[in-house]
Coordinates of C-alpha atoms in Angstrom, one line a residue:
Chain A
X1 CA 9.0 31.5 0.1
X2 CA 6.9 28.9 1.2
X3 CA 8.8 26.0 3.0
X4 CA 7.3 22.5 1.3
X5 CA 8.3 19.5 3.4
X6 CA 8.4 15.5 0.9
X7 CA 8.8 12.7 1.4
X8 CA 12.4 11.9 -0.1
X9 CA 15.0 11.5 -1.3
X10 CA 15.7 13.8 -4.5
X11 CA 14.2 11.8 -7.4
X12 CA 11.4 9.9 -6.1
X13 CA 7.8 10.3 -7.8
X14 CA 6.7 12.6 -4.4
X15 CA 9.7 14.7 -5.6
X16 CA 7.9 14.9 -9.1
X17 CA 4.8 16.3 -7.5
X18 CA 6.4 18.8 -5.2
X19 CA 8.6 19.7 -8.2
X20 CA 5.2 19.9 -10.5
X21 CA 3.3 21.9 -8.1
X22 CA 5.4 24.5 -7.3
X23 CA 8.5 24.5 -9.6
X24 CA 11.1 27.0 -8.2
X25 CA 9.0 29.4 -6.0
X26 CA 9.4 26.9 -2.6
X27 CA 12.1 25.7 -0.9
X28 CA 11.6 22.2 -0.6
X29 CA 12.8 19.8 2.6
X30 CA 13.2 16.1 2.0
X31 CA 11.4 14.2 4.9
X32 CA 12.7 10.4 5.6
X33 CA 9.2 8.7 6.6
X34 CA 5.5 9.9 5.9
X35 CA 4.4 10.6 10.0
X36 CA 7.9 12.6 10.0
X37 CA 6.6 14.9 6.9
X38 CA 3.1 15.1 8.3
X39 CA 4.7 16.0 11.9
X40 CA 6.9 18.8 10.3
X41 CA 4.1 20.6 9.0
X42 CA 2.3 20.2 12.3
X43 CA 4.7 21.4 14.1
X44 CA 5.5 24.2 11.8
X45 CA 8.6 23.2 10.5
X46 CA 7.5 23.2 7.0
X47 CA 4.4 25.5 5.8
X48 CA 3.0 22.5 3.4
X49 CA 3.8 18.5 3.3
X50 CA 3.1 16.5 0.3
X51 CA 3.2 12.9 0.7
X52 CA 1.4 9.8 -1.5
X53 CA -2.5 8.5 -1.1
X54 CA -2.3 6.6 -3.2
X55 CA -1.0 3.6 -5.5
X56 CA 2.2 5.0 -4.2
X57 CA 6.2 3.5 -5.0
X58 CA 7.5 4.6 -2.6
X59 CA 5.4 4.7 0.8
X60 CA 1.9 3.5 2.1
X61 CA -1.3 4.6 1.4
X62 CA -2.8 3.1 4.1
X63 CA -0.3 4.7 6.4
X64 CA -0.7 8.1 5.3
X65 CA -4.8 8.5 5.9
X66 CA -4.2 6.3 9.5
X67 CA -2.0 8.9 10.8
X68 CA -4.0 11.9 9.1
X69 CA -6.8 10.3 10.9
X70 CA -5.2 8.8 14.5
X71 CA -2.3 10.8 14.9
X72 CA -2.7 14.5 13.3
X73 CA -5.3 15.7 11.8
X74 CA -4.2 17.9 9.2
X75 CA -6.8 19.4 6.1
X76 CA -6.0 18.2 2.8
X77 CA -6.1 21.0 0.4
X78 CA -4.8 20.3 -3.0
X79 CA -4.0 17.0 -4.9
X80 CA -1.7 15.7 -7.6
X81 CA -1.4 12.7 -9.6
X82 CA 1.5 12.1 -11.3
X83 CA 1.8 9.5 -13.9
X84 CA 4.4 6.5 -13.2
X85 CA 7.2 5.8 -15.9
X86 CA 9.9 3.7 -14.9
X87 CA 12.9 4.0 -17.2
X88 CA 16.0 1.8 -17.1
X89 CA 19.0 4.4 -15.8
X90 CA 22.5 3.6 -16.7
X91 CA 26.3 5.4 -15.9
X92 CA 26.6 7.5 -18.7
X93 CA 30.1 6.3 -19.2
X94 CA 28.0 2.6 -19.9
X95 CA 28.6 1.4 -23.4
X96 CA 27.4 -1.5 -24.1
X97 CA 23.9 -3.7 -24.4
X98 CA 21.2 -3.7 -22.2
X99 CA 21.8 -7.6 -22.0
X100 CA 25.3 -6.8 -20.1
X101 CA 23.8 -5.2 -17.3
X102 CA 24.7 -7.3 -14.5
X103 CA 22.7 -5.9 -11.8
X104 CA 19.8 -3.6 -12.0
X105 CA 19.0 -2.0 -8.6
X106 CA 15.3 -0.5 -7.8
X107 CA 12.7 -0.1 -4.7
X108 CA 11.2 -3.5 -4.6
X109 CA 7.9 -1.7 -5.8
X110 CA 9.4 -0.2 -8.6
X111 CA 11.7 -4.1 -9.6
X112 CA 7.9 -5.4 -9.2
X113 CA 6.3 -3.2 -12.0
X114 CA 8.9 -3.5 -14.5
X115 CA 8.9 -7.5 -13.8
X116 CA 7.6 -8.4 -17.3
X117 CA 10.0 -6.0 -18.5
X118 CA 13.0 -7.7 -17.2
X119 CA 12.2 -10.9 -17.5
X120 CA 12.1 -10.7 -20.9
X121 CA 15.0 -8.6 -22.0
X122 CA 17.5 -9.1 -19.1
X123 CA 16.4 -12.2 -17.4
X124 CA 20.1 -13.0 -16.1
X125 CA 20.5 -9.6 -13.7
X126 CA 20.8 -9.7 -10.4
X127 CA 18.4 -7.8 -8.6
X128 CA 19.5 -5.4 -5.7
X129 CA 16.4 -4.0 -3.8
X130 CA 17.1 -0.2 -2.3
X131 CA 14.7 1.8 -0.2
X132 CA 13.7 4.3 -2.5
X133 CA 14.0 4.8 -6.6
X134 CA 16.0 7.6 -5.7
X135 CA 18.4 5.8 -3.6
X136 CA 19.3 3.2 -6.4
X137 CA 19.9 6.5 -9.1
X138 CA 22.5 7.8 -6.5
X139 CA 24.0 4.3 -6.0
X140 CA 24.5 3.6 -9.8
X141 CA 25.7 7.3 -10.2
X142 CA 28.5 6.7 -8.0
X143 CA 29.4 2.9 -8.7
X144 CA 29.1 3.2 -12.5
X145 CA 30.1 -0.1 -14.4
X146 CA 27.1 -2.3 -15.6
X147 CA 25.0 -1.4 -13.2
X148 CA 21.5 0.1 -14.5
X149 CA 18.9 1.3 -11.9
X150 CA 15.1 1.9 -12.5
X151 CA 13.6 5.1 -11.9
X152 CA 12.2 8.3 -13.4
X153 CA 13.7 11.1 -15.1
X154 CA 13.9 13.7 -12.2
X155 CA 16.1 10.3 -11.2
X156 CA 17.8 10.4 -13.8
X157 CA 18.4 14.5 -13.7
X158 CA 19.3 14.7 -10.3
X159 CA 22.4 11.8 -10.4
X160 CA 23.3 12.5 -14.5
X161 CA 22.3 9.2 -15.7
X162 CA 21.4 8.3 -18.9
X163 CA 17.9 6.5 -19.6
X164 CA 19.0 3.3 -21.5
X165 CA 15.3 2.6 -22.0
X166 CA 11.9 4.3 -21.5
X167 CA 8.6 3.2 -20.6
X168 CA 9.8 0.2 -18.8
X169 CA 6.8 -0.3 -16.9
X170 CA 4.3 -3.4 -17.0
X171 CA 1.0 -1.3 -17.2
X172 CA 0.9 1.8 -18.6
X173 CA -2.0 4.5 -17.6
X174 CA -1.0 4.2 -13.9
X175 CA -0.7 6.8 -11.7
X176 CA -0.1 7.9 -8.2
X177 CA -1.7 10.4 -6.0
X178 CA -0.5 12.3 -3.6
X179 CA -2.0 15.3 -1.2
X180 CA -1.0 18.2 -0.5
X181 CA -1.0 19.1 3.7
X182 CA -1.4 22.4 5.8
X183 CA -2.2 23.8 8.6
X184 CA -4.8 25.5 8.0
X185 CA -7.0 25.4 5.1
X186 CA -5.6 27.7 3.3
X187 CA -5.3 27.5 -1.1
X188 CA -2.0 26.5 -2.4
X189 CA -0.1 28.8 -4.5
X190 CA 0.1 26.6 -7.2
X191 CA 1.6 28.2 -10.7
X192 CA 0.6 27.6 -14.1
X193 CA -1.1 24.4 -13.5
X194 CA -5.0 24.3 -14.5
X195 CA -7.1 22.7 -11.7
X196 CA -8.9 19.7 -12.5
X197 CA -12.1 20.2 -10.5
X198 CA -12.4 19.9 -7.0
X199 CA -12.7 16.8 -4.5
X200 CA -14.3 16.8 -0.8
X201 CA -12.6 13.6 1.2
X202 CA -15.0 12.4 4.1
X203 CA -14.7 9.5 6.5
X204 CA -17.9 7.8 7.7
X205 CA -18.3 6.0 10.8
X206 CA -21.0 3.3 10.8
X207 CA -22.7 3.5 14.9
X208 CA -22.7 -0.5 14.1
X209 CA -21.5 -3.3 11.2
X210 CA -25.0 -4.8 9.4
X211 CA -25.5 -6.5 6.1
X212 CA -26.5 -3.5 3.6
X213 CA -25.2 -0.6 6.5
X214 CA -22.6 0.9 3.3
X215 CA -25.5 0.7 0.8
X216 CA -27.7 3.5 3.4
X217 CA -24.7 5.5 3.4
X218 CA -24.3 6.0 -0.4
X219 CA -27.6 5.8 -0.7
X220 CA -27.9 9.5 0.8
X221 CA -25.2 10.7 -2.1
X222 CA -26.9 8.4 -5.1
X223 CA -30.4 10.2 -5.0
X224 CA -28.6 13.5 -4.8
X225 CA -26.8 12.2 -8.5
X226 CA -23.4 13.2 -6.3
X227 CA -20.4 11.3 -7.6
X228 CA -18.2 9.1 -6.0
X229 CA -15.2 8.8 -7.5
X230 CA -13.4 6.4 -4.3
X231 CA -14.5 4.3 -2.0
X232 CA -12.8 2.7 0.7
X233 CA -13.5 0.7 3.6
X234 CA -10.8 0.9 6.0
X235 CA -10.5 -1.7 9.7
X236 CA -10.7 0.7 12.8
X237 CA -8.1 0.5 15.1
X238 CA -9.9 -1.2 17.5
X239 CA -9.8 -4.3 16.3
X240 CA -10.7 -6.7 13.4
X241 CA -14.5 -6.3 11.9
X242 CA -14.7 -3.1 12.8
X243 CA -14.6 -0.6 9.4
X244 CA -15.3 3.1 8.2
X245 CA -15.2 4.3 5.2
X246 CA -13.2 7.1 3.2
X247 CA -15.1 8.4 0.2
X248 CA -13.9 11.0 -2.2
X249 CA -16.8 13.3 -3.7
X250 CA -16.7 14.9 -6.8
X251 CA -18.3 18.4 -5.2
X252 CA -17.2 21.2 -3.0
X253 CA -17.9 21.0 0.7
X254 CA -20.0 24.1 1.3
X255 CA -21.9 22.6 -1.9
X256 CA -25.8 22.9 -0.8
X257 CA -26.1 18.9 -1.5
X258 CA -23.9 18.1 0.9
X259 CA -24.7 19.4 3.8
X260 CA -27.9 17.5 3.2
X261 CA -26.4 14.5 2.4
X262 CA -24.2 15.0 5.6
X263 CA -27.7 15.5 7.5
X264 CA -29.0 12.0 6.2
X265 CA -25.8 10.3 7.5
X266 CA -26.2 11.7 11.1
X267 CA -29.7 11.0 11.1
X268 CA -28.5 7.6 10.5
X269 CA -26.6 7.3 13.0
X270 CA -23.0 7.7 11.4
X271 CA -20.4 10.0 12.3
X272 CA -19.0 11.9 9.3
X273 CA -16.3 14.1 9.4
X274 CA -14.0 15.8 6.5
X275 CA -10.7 15.5 5.3
X276 CA -10.7 18.4 3.2
X277 CA -12.1 19.9 0.0
X278 CA -9.7 20.5 -2.3
X279 CA -8.5 21.7 -5.7
X280 CA -7.5 18.3 -8.5
X281 CA -4.0 18.7 -10.4
X282 CA -2.4 16.7 -13.1
X283 CA 1.2 16.2 -13.3
X284 CA 2.4 15.6 -16.7
X285 CA 5.7 15.2 -18.6
X286 CA 5.4 18.5 -19.6
X287 CA 5.3 20.2 -15.8
X288 CA 8.4 17.6 -14.9
X289 CA 10.7 18.1 -17.4
X290 CA 10.7 22.2 -17.4
Chain B
X1 CA 5.2 -32.3 1.0
X2 CA 3.9 -28.8 -0.3
X3 CA 6.4 -26.7 -1.3
X4 CA 4.9 -22.8 -0.6
X5 CA 6.1 -19.7 -1.6
X6 CA 6.4 -15.9 -0.1
X7 CA 7.7 -12.7 -0.2
X8 CA 10.7 -13.3 1.7
X9 CA 13.3 -13.3 3.3
X10 CA 13.0 -14.9 6.0
X11 CA 11.6 -12.9 9.7
X12 CA 9.3 -11.1 7.8
X13 CA 5.4 -10.9 8.7
X14 CA 4.7 -13.4 5.3
X15 CA 6.8 -15.7 6.6
X16 CA 5.0 -15.8 10.0
X17 CA 2.0 -16.4 8.2
X18 CA 3.5 -18.7 5.8
X19 CA 4.7 -20.5 9.7
X20 CA 1.0 -20.1 11.9
X21 CA -0.9 -21.7 8.7
X22 CA 1.2 -24.6 8.0
X23 CA 4.1 -25.4 10.5
X24 CA 6.5 -27.5 10.1
X25 CA 4.6 -29.5 6.8
X26 CA 6.3 -27.8 4.2
X27 CA 9.0 -26.9 2.2
X28 CA 9.0 -23.3 2.5
X29 CA 10.7 -20.9 -0.9
X30 CA 11.7 -17.5 -0.5
X31 CA 10.7 -15.5 -2.8
X32 CA 11.8 -11.9 -4.0
X33 CA 9.0 -9.9 -5.2
X34 CA 5.1 -10.4 -5.3
X35 CA 5.2 -10.7 -9.3
X36 CA 8.3 -13.5 -8.8
X37 CA 6.0 -15.8 -6.0
X38 CA 2.8 -15.3 -8.2
X39 CA 4.5 -16.7 -11.3
X40 CA 6.2 -19.7 -9.2
X41 CA 3.1 -20.9 -8.8
X42 CA 1.8 -20.2 -12.2
X43 CA 4.9 -22.0 -13.7
X44 CA 4.7 -25.1 -11.4
X45 CA 8.0 -24.3 -9.3
X46 CA 5.7 -24.1 -5.9
X47 CA 2.2 -25.6 -5.2
X48 CA 1.1 -23.0 -2.8
X49 CA 2.1 -18.8 -2.9
X50 CA 1.2 -16.7 -0.3
X51 CA 1.3 -13.0 -0.3
X52 CA 0.1 -9.5 1.5
X53 CA -2.9 -8.6 0.5
X54 CA -4.3 -5.6 2.9
X55 CA -2.6 -3.2 5.5
X56 CA 1.0 -5.0 4.8
X57 CA 4.3 -3.6 6.0
X58 CA 6.4 -5.4 3.4
X59 CA 4.8 -5.1 -0.2
X60 CA 2.2 -3.5 -1.5
X61 CA -1.6 -4.7 -1.8
X62 CA -2.4 -3.2 -4.9
X63 CA 0.6 -4.9 -6.6
X64 CA -1.1 -8.5 -5.5
X65 CA -4.4 -7.3 -6.4
X66 CA -3.4 -5.7 -10.1
X67 CA -1.3 -8.7 -10.5
X68 CA -3.6 -11.4 -10.0
X69 CA -6.5 -9.3 -12.1
X70 CA -3.8 -8.7 -15.2
X71 CA -1.8 -11.3 -15.6
X72 CA -1.7 -14.3 -13.7
X73 CA -5.9 -15.3 -12.7
X74 CA -4.7 -17.8 -10.2
X75 CA -7.7 -18.6 -7.9
X76 CA -7.5 -17.6 -3.5
X77 CA -7.7 -20.3 -2.0
X78 CA -7.5 -19.4 2.0
X79 CA -7.0 -16.2 3.9
X80 CA -4.4 -15.7 7.1
X81 CA -4.3 -12.7 9.4
X82 CA -1.4 -11.9 10.9
X83 CA -1.6 -9.3 14.2
X84 CA 1.5 -6.6 13.1
X85 CA 3.4 -7.0 16.5
X86 CA 6.9 -4.6 16.6
X87 CA 9.8 -5.3 18.6
X88 CA 13.0 -3.6 19.4
X89 CA 15.5 -6.5 18.5
X90 CA 19.5 -5.6 19.5
X91 CA 22.6 -8.2 19.8
X92 CA 22.4 -10.9 22.4
X93 CA 25.8 -9.4 23.8
X94 CA 24.3 -6.2 24.0
X95 CA 24.4 -5.0 27.9
X96 CA 23.0 -1.2 27.6
X97 CA 20.1 0.7 28.1
X98 CA 17.9 1.8 25.4
X99 CA 18.8 5.4 25.1
X100 CA 22.3 4.4 24.3
X101 CA 21.2 2.8 21.4
X102 CA 23.5 4.4 18.2
X103 CA 21.3 3.3 15.2
X104 CA 18.2 2.0 14.8
X105 CA 17.7 -0.3 11.2
X106 CA 14.1 -1.2 9.7
X107 CA 11.7 -1.6 6.5
X108 CA 10.3 2.3 6.8
X109 CA 7.2 1.0 7.2
X110 CA 8.0 -0.4 10.7
X111 CA 9.9 2.8 11.7
X112 CA 7.4 4.2 10.7
X113 CA 4.0 2.2 12.8
X114 CA 6.5 3.1 15.9
X115 CA 7.5 7.0 15.0
X116 CA 6.1 7.6 18.6
X117 CA 7.7 4.9 20.2
X118 CA 11.0 6.0 18.9
X119 CA 10.5 9.9 19.3
X120 CA 10.0 9.4 22.9
X121 CA 12.6 7.2 23.8
X122 CA 15.4 7.0 21.2
X123 CA 14.9 10.2 19.7
X124 CA 18.5 10.6 18.8
X125 CA 19.0 7.5 17.4
X126 CA 19.9 7.6 13.6
X127 CA 17.7 5.9 11.9
X128 CA 18.9 3.0 8.4
X129 CA 16.4 2.1 6.1
X130 CA 16.0 -1.6 5.1
X131 CA 14.3 -3.5 2.6
X132 CA 12.3 -5.7 5.0
X133 CA 12.5 -6.1 8.6
X134 CA 13.7 -9.8 8.0
X135 CA 17.1 -7.7 6.8
X136 CA 16.7 -5.4 9.7
X137 CA 17.3 -8.3 11.8
X138 CA 20.3 -10.3 9.3
X139 CA 22.5 -6.4 10.0
X140 CA 22.6 -6.3 13.6
X141 CA 23.2 -9.8 14.0
X142 CA 26.1 -9.7 11.8
X143 CA 27.1 -5.8 12.6
X144 CA 26.2 -5.9 16.9
X145 CA 27.3 -3.2 19.4
X146 CA 24.9 -0.4 20.2
X147 CA 22.6 -0.9 17.2
X148 CA 19.0 -2.4 17.2
X149 CA 16.5 -3.7 14.5
X150 CA 12.9 -3.6 14.2
X151 CA 11.3 -6.7 13.6
X152 CA 8.9 -9.5 14.9
X153 CA 9.6 -11.8 17.2
X154 CA 10.5 -15.0 14.3
X155 CA 12.9 -11.9 13.2
X156 CA 14.4 -12.2 16.7
X157 CA 14.3 -16.1 16.6
X158 CA 15.9 -16.6 13.2
X159 CA 18.8 -14.4 13.7
X160 CA 19.3 -14.9 17.1
X161 CA 18.8 -11.2 18.8
X162 CA 17.4 -10.5 22.2
X163 CA 14.1 -8.2 22.3
X164 CA 14.4 -5.7 24.2
X165 CA 11.2 -3.8 24.1
X166 CA 8.4 -5.1 23.1
X167 CA 4.9 -4.4 21.2
X168 CA 6.9 -0.9 20.5
X169 CA 3.9 -0.6 17.5
X170 CA 2.4 3.1 18.1
X171 CA -1.4 1.2 17.3
X172 CA -2.6 -1.2 18.8
X173 CA -5.2 -3.9 17.0
X174 CA -3.1 -3.6 13.4
X175 CA -3.8 -6.3 11.3
X176 CA -2.0 -7.7 7.6
X177 CA -4.2 -10.3 5.9
X178 CA -2.5 -12.6 3.6
X179 CA -3.9 -15.0 0.6
X180 CA -3.0 -18.2 0.2
X181 CA -2.8 -19.0 -4.1
X182 CA -2.9 -22.2 -6.3
X183 CA -3.1 -23.7 -9.6
X184 CA -6.5 -25.1 -8.7
X185 CA -9.0 -24.3 -6.6
X186 CA -8.6 -27.1 -4.7
X187 CA -8.8 -26.8 0.1
X188 CA -5.1 -26.3 1.5
X189 CA -3.6 -28.9 3.7
X190 CA -4.2 -26.4 6.9
X191 CA -3.3 -28.3 10.1
X192 CA -4.8 -27.0 14.0
X193 CA -6.2 -24.0 12.9
X194 CA -10.0 -23.4 13.6
X195 CA -11.2 -21.9 10.5
X196 CA -13.0 -18.4 11.3
X197 CA -15.7 -18.5 8.4
X198 CA -15.6 -18.7 5.2
X199 CA -15.6 -15.7 2.8
X200 CA -15.4 -14.7 -1.5
X201 CA -13.7 -11.8 -3.2
X202 CA -15.2 -10.7 -6.2
X203 CA -14.9 -7.8 -8.7
X204 CA -17.1 -5.9 -10.3
X205 CA -16.4 -4.3 -13.7
X206 CA -19.0 -1.3 -14.3
X207 CA -20.4 -0.7 -18.3
X208 CA -20.1 2.9 -17.4
X209 CA -19.4 5.1 -14.6
X210 CA -21.9 7.3 -13.1
X211 CA -23.6 9.0 -9.7
X212 CA -25.4 6.1 -7.8
X213 CA -23.6 3.4 -10.5
X214 CA -22.1 1.5 -6.7
X215 CA -25.3 2.1 -5.0
X216 CA -27.2 -0.2 -7.3
X217 CA -24.5 -2.4 -7.8
X218 CA -24.6 -2.6 -3.7
X219 CA -28.4 -2.8 -3.8
X220 CA -27.9 -6.5 -4.9
X221 CA -26.3 -7.4 -1.8
X222 CA -28.1 -5.3 0.4
X223 CA -31.7 -6.7 0.3
X224 CA -30.4 -10.1 0.1
X225 CA -28.9 -9.5 3.7
X226 CA -24.9 -10.8 2.6
X227 CA -23.3 -8.9 4.4
X228 CA -19.9 -6.8 2.8
X229 CA -16.5 -7.3 5.0
X230 CA -14.5 -4.9 2.8
X231 CA -14.9 -2.6 -0.6
X232 CA -12.1 -0.9 -2.2
X233 CA -12.3 1.1 -5.5
X234 CA -9.5 0.7 -7.9
X235 CA -9.2 2.6 -11.0
X236 CA -9.0 0.4 -14.6
X237 CA -5.6 0.0 -16.4
X238 CA -7.2 1.7 -18.8
X239 CA -6.5 5.7 -17.4
X240 CA -7.9 7.5 -14.9
X241 CA -11.9 8.2 -14.0
X242 CA -12.7 4.2 -14.8
X243 CA -13.0 2.2 -11.1
X244 CA -13.7 -1.3 -10.8
X245 CA -14.8 -2.6 -7.1
X246 CA -13.2 -5.6 -5.3
X247 CA -16.0 -6.6 -2.7
X248 CA -15.3 -9.1 -0.1
X249 CA -18.6 -11.4 0.6
X250 CA -19.0 -12.9 4.2
X251 CA -20.5 -16.0 2.1
X252 CA -19.5 -19.1 0.4
X253 CA -19.8 -19.0 -3.6
X254 CA -22.1 -21.9 -3.7
X255 CA -24.3 -20.1 -1.5
X256 CA -27.7 -19.9 -3.5
X257 CA -28.1 -16.3 -2.9
X258 CA -24.8 -15.7 -4.7
X259 CA -26.2 -16.7 -8.2
X260 CA -29.5 -14.4 -7.9
X261 CA -27.2 -11.8 -6.5
X262 CA -24.7 -12.2 -9.6
X263 CA -27.9 -12.7 -12.2
X264 CA -28.5 -9.1 -10.9
X265 CA -25.9 -7.5 -11.7
X266 CA -25.1 -8.8 -14.8
X267 CA -28.6 -7.4 -15.9
X268 CA -27.2 -4.3 -14.9
X269 CA -24.5 -4.6 -17.6
X270 CA -22.1 -5.6 -14.4
X271 CA -18.7 -7.9 -15.5
X272 CA -18.5 -10.3 -12.7
X273 CA -15.1 -12.5 -12.0
X274 CA -14.7 -14.8 -9.1
X275 CA -11.0 -14.6 -7.2
X276 CA -11.8 -16.8 -4.8
X277 CA -14.0 -18.5 -2.2
X278 CA -12.0 -19.5 0.8
X279 CA -11.9 -19.8 4.6
X280 CA -10.3 -17.6 7.1
X281 CA -7.9 -18.3 9.7
X282 CA -6.5 -16.1 12.6
X283 CA -2.6 -16.6 13.2
X284 CA -2.2 -15.6 17.0
X285 CA 0.9 -15.6 18.8
X286 CA 0.4 -18.8 19.8
X287 CA 1.0 -19.9 16.7
X288 CA 4.2 -18.4 15.5
X289 CA 5.9 -19.4 18.9
X290 CA 5.2 -22.9 18.2

């Protein structure tokens, strides 16, 4: 049985990703920070680690990439995309109406994502910030009364809360991407889920910064008709103004096109390193509920 | 006197940006979330708003951009870059050694940024998460004892704490960028600070996604030798797989090169909107201390 570390506590969106990917086939271990979760994989305390990498609520995207690049270079072996759905959760003994809620607990990002809903429906409620959506549910579970938490369905189940209003987030179609890390680049035992294609994440460092540099880098992919699903420039840790690029390519790394593109980039003086080539999965409400 | 809203509470890095930019010439107002801070500018409650936009500790980059793009399209009128320096703060009555510290309070991102330092120096301390570095300092101020907070110099001053160890963050040269928002695109009354050049942030939406699309977009800038200091693809809110691009150009928007580049992009079927054309400032320790 695999040990899987994740950014906790229970009831967060990261735990939803873990649950959707592995269901009951693993032993999950909650960590308090992204670096602690990555270190645990490196030291062998866990076999796999699951951390957010894009558009996260709990935890920062940049922290995950920076830690993987500068400190502990573990390969990415899978990606899971989870829809962000926020609900208004109350204690099961709550019998009142929504407008009677006096205080709302949640992570600052979750409250911000439901800004319009709160403004229109519960404008007089006090807002109280917690370090995660899971912690918010825990507080409402233990205090009860006219309090509410904002969090996902898993938080509701975990802490026995009632969903008073579902889907209260302001934007539909909002997603968070998580990556699965492992010490060796072996496939991960995902059951039941259908693979949604493959992807390779690379890091490209320019020999120096000049106008048109990124344009040159992208040429190597463009004329080979390789599709890039994400590109982001990130500052180097050596000071402002030095950038490297993180590029997601919709292609396996051992594809023949890739070796050509890599050779072209190296001929320009770029350094190319691979953060992982891995399958993509989509976690829908069906997987999370089961 | 200008009213300036910022992502609070006192003692956060956002407040450092406000202090460095405006010093004593303004009345500052603390807001609890990024949307609340932006709304305040829109409604006229404040004249200016200051929110994090890149590599932030408190608050999410994506939230700022998404809220400006989808909800309240205020122009960016200035940018401030603040170095991230974390210190270990204790109550002034603390007389012990670092290893005697029993508990460390801070925002999860700040604790993660000092992961190696804690691991090597205070490995047995409990970690307690707060919603901001400012709140952590406040807790240590009121509880005293063998507790410590991780935060910046401003948090130390604000809550009368002693800096036991300075610069305990794991990476040097880490910065956070903040933007100043205003209802009208007027210059901001910055005193004493030297402008570090100008910048234009634009959003480019592609008519459809295809391999090489971004490469085409960048061509418009590349052959004109216009330097891009940042590029990021962001998912549209209409679902996965649809992207737009946020591009920072080191050039004023009314430059003649810009109108040519814009016309070229529009001829490709792209939509181009301008989030702001504005001066850049660097906040150093000197400005923060004064």
